[in-house]
Amino acid sequence: MTYRRIARLVGLAFTCALVAVPPAGAASGVAPGAPGAPALWTSGDKDGFGTSTAPASTVWHTLGGGELTEVYYPDLGTPAVRDLQFVVSDGKSWVDREREDTRHSLSLTDPRSLSYRQVNTDPDRRYRITKTYTTDPRRSVLLIRVHFESLTKKPLRLYALYDPSLSGNGDDDSGSTAGTALVASDAKAASALVAAPAFTKTSNGYLGASDGWSDLQADDAMDFNYASAPNGNVVQTGRLELTGKAGSQDATLALSFGTSASAARSAAYASLADGYGTAERAYQSGWHDYLAGRSRPRSVAGHKALYDVSLMVLAASEDKTYRGAVIASPTMAWVWGLIPGYNGPYHLVWSRDLYEIATAQIAAGDRAAAGRALDYLWTRQQQADGCLPQNSNLDGSPHWGGLQLDEVADPILLASQLGRTDAGTWSHVQRAAECILAKGPATQERWENATGYSPASIGAEIAGLVCAAQIAQANGASEEAARYRSIADDWRSRLDHWTVTTNGPLSSSPYFLRLSVDGDANAGTAYTIADGGPTVDQRTVVDPSFLELVRLGVLRADDPDVLSTLPVVDRELGVDTPNGTFWRRFNHDGYGETPDGRPFGTNDGIGRLWPIFAGERGEYELAAGQLTGNVAAARAAATTRLDAIANTANDGLMLPEQVWDDNPPAGTDGRTPGTGTGSATPLGWTHAQFVRLAWSIDAGRPVERSSLVSCRYGGPC
């Protein structure tokens, strides 16, 4: 008999044993308290994010606060789990929930794969829980290896507390016990939670009424044993056969998904039969293969692990059903996680974020991924009039109703960077360019909540038209090429009038505004800052985004208006932190935590500092160094910016959308200035900016800048 046949028989026996073992006390009855408290999501600041590189495994997991947080299935736009954590009790006098009651640490177990270990330790030194995670590349199954230690050597009890939220909505799930498995389902999907050794007791209940935590809090023991909890916000509980003493410390959990409960159960048993180690080796091998042959830039010599993780985060953020669809972040940050039945905008596809990610992937050598991104933008997002939506669901259908013309220009710029000039590309480029001409130059700008003449947006439009002209020329469309160039030149000539004030109160020298709402930058026109901001004179609001004009080649780095705006932006928006200098988006920004630390969503928030601006400033410094000839000094300055971004990474090497500044509650309760807030983490854009700046430092210039645009407007060719 061959070893392979023996292994198959052993695996079959193991699977049968799992199915056959009955629970110690058979569950019965329907849980009371339906439908339970409303289903919400966890905090947006994740410590870890992972998925297999294999297309067959359509499950993604996130980690935060010492627990498993949102899991996505069957695609990256659909959260299917709120959280899974463990509860510890002595059965008589105390009970702890690991999220609230332990000290958390997290680390990568393999820096060349998205593999994590969480260690949660009781402050009173009674127990420690160590968890490692891997996704089975062959199935939509997440495996959790658990090591539970009683530090006092006394026997303890360990429970898994699982909160499914299938199909993006946790208020309509039904939970039940099937043998020793906990299964949940709704009209579209199902999950199964299975343990090896098997759960000795299970129960299904409703959040806040009959769930396991409500039960255990009452008398430190598991009394509930409900067989089902139909149609509500279901929480499922399973007691593990572990005491924490030697010989009773290790278990593996399989959290699996499928279109039916039986399919989910079968997948869970199959993965457990194969074993955690088998899945982990295949999982890590997939990421090793992805990174193999991709050289690192010299500039990341001190940040090799962060660079590798950044590349993997970008790759992991691509959906496996809608190829090329890359989400902004696998999170529901702030208010977006606190609205029942709504999942927020971060696991949508934004043309801008996708462009930032794709340009980083081009720099890193993953042109295939960038190509899929462009194909997605053209075939899924582009609409009949040539425009692209503000954002979209994974299938390309518009989600919000806005139009931002930089997002229409971005795929044109990406096509140019990829060297795509074929007739099929031209048909899409032509329609996008015509959208820009019909709708521009005024547009909703890249921060979503104001419309007008934005230097950053118009810069993208101008660059997009110049690149569209080149693609038109390659397809014999000389008339269109001439028209695009002519309008690009005309808009560039009007930039000063539209976006540079010479009589504003922030400087006696000219400076770029965030935007002018009426096309006259010297007019004292007032507009209201969104997210609870004041009504202000447009000349009192600036934004670091004007540097898009330099990075895209529309203006030279030594343009007088650029030079005179830099000190204004630094004074108004820059903050020096222990981790480096960072900038806010604009004056009076309200998109951030409140002064007392509550999540954004109440119109009294404070917009904090964005690490992406450190990257954009570094790219500007490289462009300036090209003109002065002092490339070495420019590289040194840009490296300082690269280090600043790296310093914002958390223990799992996730980079945030925002970091704490010098406003309350910064500086209290671990909110160190320059470290991540509760904002979306990881943010793909931040990881992309880190990668692209690193390659730009090596090149001594912004690698994203189009030579077509730069040459046309007097910059380096």
Tab-separated table of C-alpha atoms in Angstrom, residues 36 41 104 118 151 180 191 193 214 332 347 380 385 435 495 527 545 549 557 589 595 611 697:
chain	number	residue	atom	x	y	z
A	36	GLY	CA	-31.339	40.297	18.774
A	41	TRP	CA	-19.054	45.906	12.291
A	104	HIS	CA	-2.785	41.634	22.679
A	118	GLN	CA	-1.981	36.607	17.730
A	151	LEU	CA	-0.566	29.737	33.444
A	180	THR	CA	-20.654	18.964	16.282
A	191	SER	CA	-20.842	29.098	7.036
A	193	LEU	CA	-17.522	26.355	12.285
A	214	SER	CA	-24.880	36.772	27.693
A	332	MET	CA	-15.795	49.380	7.548
A	347	HIS	CA	-14.572	47.765	-0.071
A	380	ARG	CA	-16.755	47.080	-15.980
A	385	ASP	CA	-21.060	58.286	-22.122
A	435	CYS	CA	-16.379	62.797	-21.144
A	495	LEU	CA	-4.790	77.273	-14.179
A	527	TYR	CA	-18.465	77.621	0.517
A	545	SER	CA	-2.929	67.869	-3.557
A	549	LEU	CA	0.454	69.103	-11.149
A	557	ALA	CA	8.864	71.523	-9.840
A	589	ASP	CA	-11.288	68.907	7.519
A	595	PRO	CA	-11.969	65.434	20.108
A	611	PRO	CA	0.704	59.372	5.244
A	697	ILE	CA	13.965	57.097	-5.039
